[in-house]
Structure formats: C-alpha cells, structure tokens
mmCIF file of C-alpha atoms in Angstrom:
data_model
loop_
_atom_site.group_PDB
_atom_site.id
_atom_site.type_symbol
_atom_site.label_atom_id
_atom_site.label_comp_id
_atom_site.label_asym_id
_atom_site.label_seq_id
_atom_site.Cartn_x
_atom_site.Cartn_y
_atom_site.Cartn_z
ATOM 1 C CA UNK T 1 0.000 0.000 0.000
ATOM 2 C CA UNK T 2 1.324 3.434 -0.902
ATOM 3 C CA UNK T 3 1.811 6.232 1.623
ATOM 4 C CA UNK T 4 -1.111 8.130 0.103
ATOM 5 C CA UNK T 5 -3.361 5.091 0.391
ATOM 6 C CA UNK T 6 -2.707 4.809 4.135
ATOM 7 C CA UNK T 7 -4.143 8.281 4.688
ATOM 8 C CA UNK T 8 -7.396 7.239 3.019
ATOM 9 C CA UNK T 9 -7.578 3.692 4.397
ATOM 10 C CA UNK T 10 -10.863 2.888 6.176
ATOM 11 C CA UNK T 11 -11.173 1.082 9.475
ATOM 12 C CA UNK T 12 -10.737 -2.658 9.164
ATOM 13 C CA UNK T 13 -13.549 -5.079 9.835
ATOM 14 C CA UNK T 14 -11.721 -6.445 12.888
ATOM 15 C CA UNK T 15 -13.169 -4.762 15.973
ATOM 16 C CA UNK T 16 -12.999 -1.339 14.325
ATOM 17 C CA UNK T 17 -9.189 -1.231 14.413
ATOM 18 C CA UNK T 18 -7.331 1.013 11.946
ATOM 19 C CA UNK T 19 -6.136 -0.779 8.825
ATOM 20 C CA UNK T 20 -2.493 -0.083 9.684
ATOM 21 C CA UNK T 21 -2.710 -2.433 12.679
ATOM 22 C CA UNK T 22 -2.342 -5.227 10.113
ATOM 23 C CA UNK T 23 0.962 -4.803 8.243
ATOM 24 C CA UNK T 24 1.393 -5.635 4.573
ATOM 25 C CA UNK T 25 3.313 -8.797 3.783
ATOM 26 C CA UNK T 26 6.452 -6.841 2.922
ATOM 27 C CA UNK T 27 6.228 -4.668 6.062
ATOM 28 C CA UNK T 28 5.798 -0.923 6.376
ATOM 29 C CA UNK T 29 8.140 1.671 4.879
ATOM 30 C CA UNK T 30 9.566 4.795 6.496
ATOM 31 C CA UNK T 31 7.298 7.005 4.369
ATOM 32 C CA UNK T 32 4.169 5.205 5.605
ATOM 33 C CA UNK T 33 4.437 6.698 9.101
ATOM 34 C CA UNK T 34 3.514 10.174 7.859
ATOM 35 C CA UNK T 35 0.261 8.984 6.317
ATOM 36 C CA UNK T 36 -1.295 6.605 8.842
ATOM 37 C CA UNK T 37 -4.363 8.113 10.530
ATOM 38 C CA UNK T 38 -4.616 7.872 14.328
ATOM 39 C CA UNK T 39 -1.046 6.602 14.657
ATOM 40 C CA UNK T 40 0.062 6.972 18.314
ATOM 41 C CA UNK T 41 2.691 9.615 19.003
ATOM 42 C CA UNK T 42 6.340 8.501 18.967
ATOM 43 C CA UNK T 43 5.627 5.312 16.997
ATOM 44 C CA UNK T 44 8.849 3.903 15.560
ATOM 45 C CA UNK T 45 9.512 1.676 12.554
ATOM 46 C CA UNK T 46 12.115 -1.043 13.084
ATOM 47 C CA UNK T 47 12.654 -3.811 10.544
ATOM 48 C CA UNK T 48 9.378 -2.874 8.848
ATOM 49 C CA UNK T 49 7.306 -3.289 12.021
ATOM 50 C CA UNK T 50 5.602 -0.614 14.106
ATOM 51 C CA UNK T 51 6.898 -0.168 17.665
ATOM 52 C CA UNK T 52 4.683 1.660 20.162
ATOM 53 C CA UNK T 53 5.932 3.579 23.197
ATOM 54 C CA UNK T 54 4.905 2.731 26.755
ATOM 55 C CA UNK T 55 4.143 5.444 29.359
ATOM 56 C CA UNK T 56 7.302 7.360 30.264
ATOM 57 C CA UNK T 57 8.915 6.944 33.685
ATOM 58 C CA UNK T 58 10.099 9.984 35.628
ATOM 59 C CA UNK T 59 13.785 9.055 35.236
ATOM 60 C CA UNK T 60 13.408 9.015 31.459
ATOM 61 C CA UNK T 61 11.734 12.421 31.406
ATOM 62 C CA UNK T 62 14.217 14.061 33.784
ATOM 63 C CA UNK T 63 17.230 12.626 31.989
ATOM 64 C CA UNK T 64 15.999 13.904 28.649
ATOM 65 C CA UNK T 65 15.399 17.365 30.094
ATOM 66 C CA UNK T 66 18.898 17.494 31.588
ATOM 67 C CA UNK T 67 20.678 16.247 28.471
ATOM 68 C CA UNK T 68 18.685 18.414 26.095
ATOM 69 C CA UNK T 69 19.300 21.539 28.175
ATOM 70 C CA UNK T 70 23.035 20.913 28.474
ATOM 71 C CA UNK T 71 23.544 19.833 24.877
ATOM 72 C CA UNK T 72 21.882 23.046 23.705
ATOM 73 C CA UNK T 73 24.267 24.972 25.951
ATOM 74 C CA UNK T 74 27.386 23.371 24.473
ATOM 75 C CA UNK T 75 26.212 22.774 20.894
ATOM 76 C CA UNK T 76 28.219 24.702 18.243
ATOM 77 C CA UNK T 77 26.364 27.068 15.912
ATOM 78 C CA UNK T 78 26.647 24.716 12.912
ATOM 79 C CA UNK T 79 24.749 21.947 14.736
ATOM 80 C CA UNK T 80 21.243 21.577 16.160
ATOM 81 C CA UNK T 81 19.680 19.561 19.004
ATOM 82 C CA UNK T 82 16.381 17.769 18.436
ATOM 83 C CA UNK T 83 14.335 15.745 20.915
ATOM 84 C CA UNK T 84 12.176 12.747 19.969
ATOM 85 C CA UNK T 85 12.374 13.175 16.203
ATOM 86 C CA UNK T 86 12.507 10.115 13.981
ATOM 87 C CA UNK T 87 15.465 9.375 11.709
ATOM 88 C CA UNK T 88 15.180 7.554 8.394
ATOM 89 C CA UNK T 89 17.903 4.913 8.319
ATOM 90 C CA UNK T 90 16.612 2.915 5.361
ATOM 91 C CA UNK T 91 13.487 1.849 3.503
ATOM 92 C CA UNK T 92 11.994 0.001 6.493
ATOM 93 C CA UNK T 93 13.916 1.624 9.352
ATOM 94 C CA UNK T 94 12.692 4.811 11.029
ATOM 95 C CA UNK T 95 13.437 4.762 14.763
ATOM 96 C CA UNK T 96 12.975 7.768 17.029
ATOM 97 C CA UNK T 97 16.056 8.460 19.146
ATOM 98 C CA UNK T 98 15.410 10.319 22.381
ATOM 99 C CA UNK T 99 17.847 13.028 21.286
ATOM 100 C CA UNK T 100 19.883 13.734 18.174
ATOM 101 C CA UNK T 101 22.558 16.216 17.185
ATOM 102 C CA UNK T 102 22.370 17.057 13.501
ATOM 103 C CA UNK T 103 23.780 19.460 10.941
ATOM 104 C CA UNK T 104 22.013 22.828 10.946
ATOM 105 C CA UNK T 105 21.551 22.644 7.162
ATOM 106 C CA UNK T 106 19.252 19.652 7.641
ATOM 107 C CA UNK T 107 16.674 21.828 9.395
ATOM 108 C CA UNK T 108 14.388 23.206 6.698
ATOM 109 C CA UNK T 109 11.400 24.374 8.727
ATOM 110 C CA UNK T 110 8.966 23.529 11.495
ATOM 111 C CA UNK T 111 6.846 20.994 9.583
ATOM 112 C CA UNK T 112 9.523 18.296 9.408
ATOM 113 C CA UNK T 113 8.641 14.870 10.794
ATOM 114 C CA UNK T 114 11.994 13.128 10.315
ATOM 115 C CA UNK T 115 15.645 13.591 9.406
ATOM 116 C CA UNK T 116 18.073 11.594 7.285
ATOM 117 C CA UNK T 117 20.771 9.504 8.948
ATOM 118 C CA UNK T 118 23.446 11.253 6.894
ATOM 119 C CA UNK T 119 22.657 14.514 8.717
ATOM 120 C CA UNK T 120 22.869 13.040 12.232
ATOM 121 C CA UNK T 121 26.106 13.222 14.220
ATOM 122 C CA UNK T 122 24.912 11.804 17.559
ATOM 123 C CA UNK T 123 21.968 9.635 18.604
ATOM 124 C CA UNK T 124 21.023 9.250 22.280
ATOM 125 C CA UNK T 125 18.765 6.603 23.828
ATOM 126 C CA UNK T 126 17.590 6.637 27.445
ATOM 127 C CA UNK T 127 16.782 3.014 28.227
ATOM 128 C CA UNK T 128 13.344 2.133 29.576
ATOM 129 C CA UNK T 129 12.336 -1.308 30.898
ATOM 130 C CA UNK T 130 10.181 -1.999 27.823
ATOM 131 C CA UNK T 131 12.919 -0.918 25.380
ATOM 132 C CA UNK T 132 16.028 -2.572 26.839
ATOM 133 C CA UNK T 133 16.479 -5.061 24.000
ATOM 134 C CA UNK T 134 15.984 -2.442 21.286
ATOM 135 C CA UNK T 135 18.081 0.294 22.926
ATOM 136 C CA UNK T 136 20.961 -1.987 23.868
ATOM 137 C CA UNK T 137 21.166 -4.108 20.730
ATOM 138 C CA UNK T 138 19.045 -3.496 17.635
ATOM 139 C CA UNK T 139 18.928 0.303 17.494
ATOM 140 C CA UNK T 140 22.691 0.815 18.027
ATOM 141 C CA UNK T 141 23.288 -1.738 15.301
ATOM 142 C CA UNK T 142 21.013 0.172 12.937
ATOM 143 C CA UNK T 143 22.545 3.552 13.825
ATOM 144 C CA UNK T 144 26.045 2.194 13.204
ATOM 145 C CA UNK T 145 25.100 0.600 9.896
ATOM 146 C CA UNK T 146 23.613 3.947 8.821
ATOM 147 C CA UNK T 147 26.923 5.688 9.586
ATOM 148 C CA UNK T 148 25.928 7.787 12.620
ATOM 149 C CA UNK T 149 29.318 8.568 14.158
ATOM 150 C CA UNK T 150 28.367 8.817 17.846
ATOM 151 C CA UNK T 151 25.897 7.014 20.092
ATOM 152 C CA UNK T 152 25.091 7.369 23.792
ATOM 153 C CA UNK T 153 23.073 4.900 25.831
ATOM 154 C CA UNK T 154 21.798 6.098 29.204
ATOM 155 C CA UNK T 155 20.942 3.520 31.854
ATOM 156 C CA UNK T 156 19.130 3.955 35.158
ATOM 157 C CA UNK T 157 21.390 2.562 37.870
ATOM 158 C CA UNK T 158 19.674 2.920 41.263
ATOM 159 C CA UNK T 159 17.968 6.134 40.086
ATOM 160 C CA UNK T 160 21.243 7.666 38.908
ATOM 161 C CA UNK T 161 22.360 7.894 35.283
ATOM 162 C CA UNK T 162 25.151 5.894 33.735
ATOM 163 C CA UNK T 163 26.049 7.135 30.247
ATOM 164 C CA UNK T 164 27.703 4.647 27.888
ATOM 165 C CA UNK T 165 29.511 6.532 25.114
ATOM 166 C CA UNK T 166 30.270 4.909 21.759
ATOM 167 C CA UNK T 167 32.093 5.922 18.590
ATOM 168 C CA UNK T 168 31.759 4.354 15.169
ATOM 169 C CA UNK T 169 34.670 2.212 13.990
ATOM 170 C CA UNK T 170 34.688 2.746 10.205
ATOM 171 C CA UNK T 171 36.608 -0.473 9.655
ATOM 172 C CA UNK T 172 33.839 -2.617 11.120
ATOM 173 C CA UNK T 173 30.805 -0.273 10.771
ATOM 174 C CA UNK T 174 30.060 -0.993 14.428
ATOM 175 C CA UNK T 175 30.319 0.943 17.681
ATOM 176 C CA UNK T 176 33.173 0.751 20.152
ATOM 177 C CA UNK T 177 32.620 1.933 23.724
ATOM 178 C CA UNK T 178 34.919 4.821 24.626
ATOM 179 C CA UNK T 179 33.791 5.381 28.209
ATOM 180 C CA UNK T 180 31.162 4.955 30.903
ATOM 181 C CA UNK T 181 30.232 8.069 32.866
ATOM 182 C CA UNK T 182 28.354 8.309 36.167
ATOM 183 C CA UNK T 183 28.658 11.695 37.880
ATOM 184 C CA UNK T 184 30.196 13.821 35.148
ATOM 185 C CA UNK T 185 30.034 13.542 31.359
ATOM 186 C CA UNK T 186 33.112 15.337 30.040
ATOM 187 C CA UNK T 187 33.937 14.785 26.350
ATOM 188 C CA UNK T 188 35.818 16.439 23.515
ATOM 189 C CA UNK T 189 33.822 14.759 20.719
ATOM 190 C CA UNK T 190 31.558 15.328 18.896
ATOM 191 C CA UNK T 191 32.278 18.721 20.536
ATOM 192 C CA UNK T 192 33.368 19.981 23.949
ATOM 193 C CA UNK T 193 30.811 18.798 26.523
ATOM 194 C CA UNK T 194 30.891 18.957 30.326
ATOM 195 C CA UNK T 195 27.651 17.857 32.010
ATOM 196 C CA UNK T 196 27.098 17.372 35.741
ATOM 197 C CA UNK T 197 24.932 14.250 35.726
ATOM 198 C CA UNK T 198 24.212 14.571 39.451
ATOM 199 C CA UNK T 199 21.986 17.553 38.635
ATOM 200 C CA UNK T 200 19.199 15.074 37.952
ATOM 201 C CA UNK T 201 18.715 14.973 41.729
ATOM 202 C CA UNK T 202 17.731 18.657 41.771
ATOM 203 C CA UNK T 203 15.227 18.536 38.927
#
C-alpha cells in the first residue's frame, strides 16, 4: 500500500481497528508513518514493524530534560539539538532516538517529521524497561550501519544515570565503547561537553 493510500484507508472489519494495525506482507516503509491516521505519538519503525511507546517513567523524562538543556548549551552554531524526532535509516527503518545532534543545514522548517541519517552526528537513547532489548542491541546496530558517528546509551542505575559513550569504527561499521560516565560527562567529541549528571537529583 502506498503512503497516500494509508491516509485514506478505512477502518478494518476487525473490531474497528485502523487498517495499519495489520501490516502488509512486505512490512511498512519509512514514508508510511507520515500517512497513517490515528497513529500513536512517537511510533517507531524497526525492521518494517511498528513499535509503540509505553508510558514514560520519571527518570526518562528528567534525563531527557537534563541532556537536552546541556547539549543546547554546548552545541556549536553549525549543529542543532532535536528531541524525539525520527530518523530515516533505510526503507523500512525509522526509529525515534530520544535526542539527536544534527547538521544545521538539515533543518528546513517547522513541519519536518523526520531527518536523514546522513545529517545526524549523535543519537542518544535513554533506556526504559520496555525498550532494553531495542536500545541496547538493535537500534545501536542500525545507527552504526547507517553511519551515525556517535551514540550514547543512558541507563538507570539505582535512580542515577550511567552514560555509555560509543564511537563508530569505520573499519567494522560498528560501535566501540569509549567510556562509561556516572557523575560527570566530560567529552571532547563530537564537541566539547561537560555535564554534571548529578543535577538530575535537583530537577
């Protein structure tokens, strides 16, 4: 089914569910997400399948606020910070990182619903209980294969953040961990960053 057809698709005959609940045999495409009526917010596309988001825990919300605020403070003028915007990695891959750093030229207006992987410098995922498998394994694999140079994974360790920092190894097209940070996230790449992670306690 084409993207345009999804926008006009009627309810299915199965308990009044939207037609997009039942995927086509070949799976959905990245373009389909913009044309599905009543699609829940923050729905991701991974391996051609829709992934829905569970209610957000307080740690997840606070961590995103802290990282977004600090990344905006340190971000150079030629880059931009975006929160919860999907990234097209391929025909059937359109995940939604919690945060991304991208080239300023990629921002064309306020009606955008996604960005291209080639414009993204850093992808950040704050792990939730329902997304552990995806955030720890599948999504980093997809980000690396798409050539995103930097990836951070944030874990909740006894209500305090632990930030796992990765860089892309071009020889293997996979990520290598460059550090694990608990109280302070101080980095020189992708730009100079110095974040007091303990500030989450004051939010």
